[in-house]
Amino acid sequence: MKLPSSSATNLKKENMKHMISMKDFTTKEMDDMMELMALLKDARKDNAIPKLFENKSVGMIFEAGSTRTRVSFEVAATLLGGHGLFLSPRDIHLGAKESIDDTARVLSRMCDIVMARTNDPETVDALCKMSTVPVINGLDTRFHPTQMLADLFTIKEHITDGRKLSDLTLAFMGDATDVCRSLLLTCTKYGMNFKQIGPVKYQMEQEWLDLADEYCKETGASYEITDDVEKISECDVVYGDSFYWVTQLDEKEERLNAFMPDYVITEELMSKAKPGAMLLHCLPANDKEEVTREALEGEYSVAFDEAENRLTAQMAILVYFTHKYMETPSEEVKKMHADKVNDFLNKL
Ligand code: CP
């Protein structure tokens, strides 16, 4: 089926790419995105962000709640001179009164890029299928790619002794979540060593370990999936995430029993990690469950720098995924249209 092109944005879609998982990107592409993050973060410090998303809009579909992803995309669009539209299921017909296909087609004709946080991965895949503008996965039950950019960037920012990402071992504490899965693939792709430390019942699916095996062969990375908390002594980065997601509330008690107290990130656990180890957490954090307040506030914690870097990442994402497709009109073309409209209005 030939997809309609967007008359509103006049995008050139030959090489259009969506962002569903970091596995779809080379390390060169990820490095490019992080270099763009660094440039835009520097510009933000000087309150001099170039208006690279001027007059553009990002449609932001949120089937699930969000603080960081929602605020960071909306603020990023504003800082870059554009606009973010918050679209909850209460605001649009997505999948209820209107098919996902038709929603994708309509949004493509009005927005320049679409970000979607969906409860069902099939929704984001369906959006990609029919969208004629880039679709960014703002977290589904499989992956959280925008979080990965912020995480890698934050780790790099806080390495002070000249080591590279590939010199580090990252331990994810807990369940095989979307973030855990994304970290497994991102770390091994970057030559970083990865550990998931959590109860056997909640460990990573074989499908993703098989893919990680391929990355390890290419990069020399390694991974270990273990229930042995003492393995924290081999780790430079400790990563926390909630022990249950909003769709798993019926499992909450069973999960908390399985994870607590052994897999909770405490000051004591951090003291057992490698000297200088840092603590990341994708947030939101529950400081009565997966991480203590003391650990979250420890001098080794970079969780709030990481949260701020969600904004840095979203600025880069909005620009990276749209700049190739944007046509900036010449001053002559702008004047010609303004003259035509003004001539018409003056006759009214
Ligand atoms: N880490 C993260 O995605 O946070 P939000 O759920 O608040 O967007």
JSON list of N, CA and C and ligand atoms in Angstrom, two decimals, residues 65-70 117 139 144 147 282-284 310, ligand 1:
[
{"chain": "A", "resi": 65, "resn": "GLY", "atom": "N", "xyz": [0.43, 6.68, 32.52]},
{"chain": "A", "resi": 65, "resn": "GLY", "atom": "CA", "xyz": [0.92, 7.90, 33.16]},
{"chain": "A", "resi": 65, "resn": "GLY", "atom": "C", "xyz": [2.42, 8.10, 32.97]},
{"chain": "A", "resi": 66, "resn": "SER", "atom": "N", "xyz": [2.85, 9.33, 33.13]},
{"chain": "A", "resi": 66, "resn": "SER", "atom": "CA", "xyz": [4.26, 9.65, 32.96]},
{"chain": "A", "resi": 66, "resn": "SER", "atom": "C", "xyz": [4.54, 11.02, 33.54]},
{"chain": "A", "resi": 67, "resn": "THR", "atom": "N", "xyz": [5.67, 11.17, 34.19]},
{"chain": "A", "resi": 67, "resn": "THR", "atom": "CA", "xyz": [6.13, 12.50, 34.59]},
{"chain": "A", "resi": 67, "resn": "THR", "atom": "C", "xyz": [7.28, 12.91, 33.67]},
{"chain": "A", "resi": 68, "resn": "ARG", "atom": "N", "xyz": [8.36, 12.13, 33.70]},
{"chain": "A", "resi": 68, "resn": "ARG", "atom": "CA", "xyz": [9.56, 12.51, 32.96]},
{"chain": "A", "resi": 68, "resn": "ARG", "atom": "C", "xyz": [9.35, 12.54, 31.45]},
{"chain": "A", "resi": 69, "resn": "THR", "atom": "N", "xyz": [8.79, 11.46, 30.89]},
{"chain": "A", "resi": 69, "resn": "THR", "atom": "CA", "xyz": [8.70, 11.37, 29.44]},
{"chain": "A", "resi": 69, "resn": "THR", "atom": "C", "xyz": [7.77, 12.46, 28.90]},
{"chain": "A", "resi": 70, "resn": "ARG", "atom": "N", "xyz": [6.66, 12.64, 29.61]},
{"chain": "A", "resi": 70, "resn": "ARG", "atom": "CA", "xyz": [5.71, 13.66, 29.16]},
{"chain": "A", "resi": 70, "resn": "ARG", "atom": "C", "xyz": [6.31, 15.06, 29.25]},
{"chain": "A", "resi": 117, "resn": "ARG", "atom": "N", "xyz": [3.44, 6.34, 24.28]},
{"chain": "A", "resi": 117, "resn": "ARG", "atom": "CA", "xyz": [3.59, 5.41, 25.41]},
{"chain": "A", "resi": 117, "resn": "ARG", "atom": "C", "xyz": [2.33, 4.57, 25.42]},
{"chain": "A", "resi": 139, "resn": "LEU", "atom": "N", "xyz": [8.01, 4.17, 25.70]},
{"chain": "A", "resi": 139, "resn": "LEU", "atom": "CA", "xyz": [7.96, 3.02, 26.62]},
{"chain": "A", "resi": 139, "resn": "LEU", "atom": "C", "xyz": [6.76, 2.15, 26.26]},
{"chain": "A", "resi": 144, "resn": "HIS", "atom": "N", "xyz": [12.33, 0.68, 26.30]},
{"chain": "A", "resi": 144, "resn": "HIS", "atom": "CA", "xyz": [12.25, 2.10, 26.69]},
{"chain": "A", "resi": 144, "resn": "HIS", "atom": "C", "xyz": [13.47, 2.81, 26.08]},
{"chain": "A", "resi": 147, "resn": "GLN", "atom": "N", "xyz": [14.81, 6.32, 27.26]},
{"chain": "A", "resi": 147, "resn": "GLN", "atom": "CA", "xyz": [15.48, 6.24, 28.56]},
{"chain": "A", "resi": 147, "resn": "GLN", "atom": "C", "xyz": [16.94, 5.83, 28.38]},
{"chain": "A", "resi": 282, "resn": "CYS", "atom": "N", "xyz": [15.68, 4.79, 36.83]},
{"chain": "A", "resi": 282, "resn": "CYS", "atom": "CA", "xyz": [14.91, 5.46, 35.77]},
{"chain": "A", "resi": 282, "resn": "CYS", "atom": "C", "xyz": [13.82, 6.35, 36.35]},
{"chain": "A", "resi": 283, "resn": "LEU", "atom": "N", "xyz": [13.45, 6.12, 37.62]},
{"chain": "A", "resi": 283, "resn": "LEU", "atom": "CA", "xyz": [12.37, 6.86, 38.29]},
{"chain": "A", "resi": 283, "resn": "LEU", "atom": "C", "xyz": [11.05, 6.65, 37.54]},
{"chain": "A", "resi": 284, "resn": "PRO", "atom": "N", "xyz": [9.91, 6.69, 38.15]},
{"chain": "A", "resi": 284, "resn": "PRO", "atom": "CA", "xyz": [9.73, 7.03, 39.55]},
{"chain": "A", "resi": 284, "resn": "PRO", "atom": "C", "xyz": [10.25, 5.95, 40.49]},
{"chain": "A", "resi": 310, "resn": "ARG", "atom": "N", "xyz": [16.76, 13.22, 30.54]},
{"chain": "A", "resi": 310, "resn": "ARG", "atom": "CA", "xyz": [15.64, 12.85, 29.67]},
{"chain": "A", "resi": 310, "resn": "ARG", "atom": "C", "xyz": [15.29, 14.04, 28.78]},
{"chain": "B", "resi": 1, "resn": "CP", "atom": "N1", "xyz": [11.48, 6.89, 33.58]},
{"chain": "B", "resi": 1, "resn": "CP", "atom": "C1", "xyz": [10.29, 7.24, 33.04]},
{"chain": "B", "resi": 1, "resn": "CP", "atom": "O1", "xyz": [9.93, 6.85, 31.94]},
{"chain": "B", "resi": 1, "resn": "CP", "atom": "O2", "xyz": [9.57, 8.09, 33.82]},
{"chain": "B", "resi": 1, "resn": "CP", "atom": "P1", "xyz": [8.05, 8.47, 33.54]},
{"chain": "B", "resi": 1, "resn": "CP", "atom": "O3", "xyz": [7.22, 7.20, 33.69]},
{"chain": "B", "resi": 1, "resn": "CP", "atom": "O4", "xyz": [7.70, 9.49, 34.59]},
{"chain": "B", "resi": 1, "resn": "CP", "atom": "O5", "xyz": [7.94, 9.01, 32.16]}
]
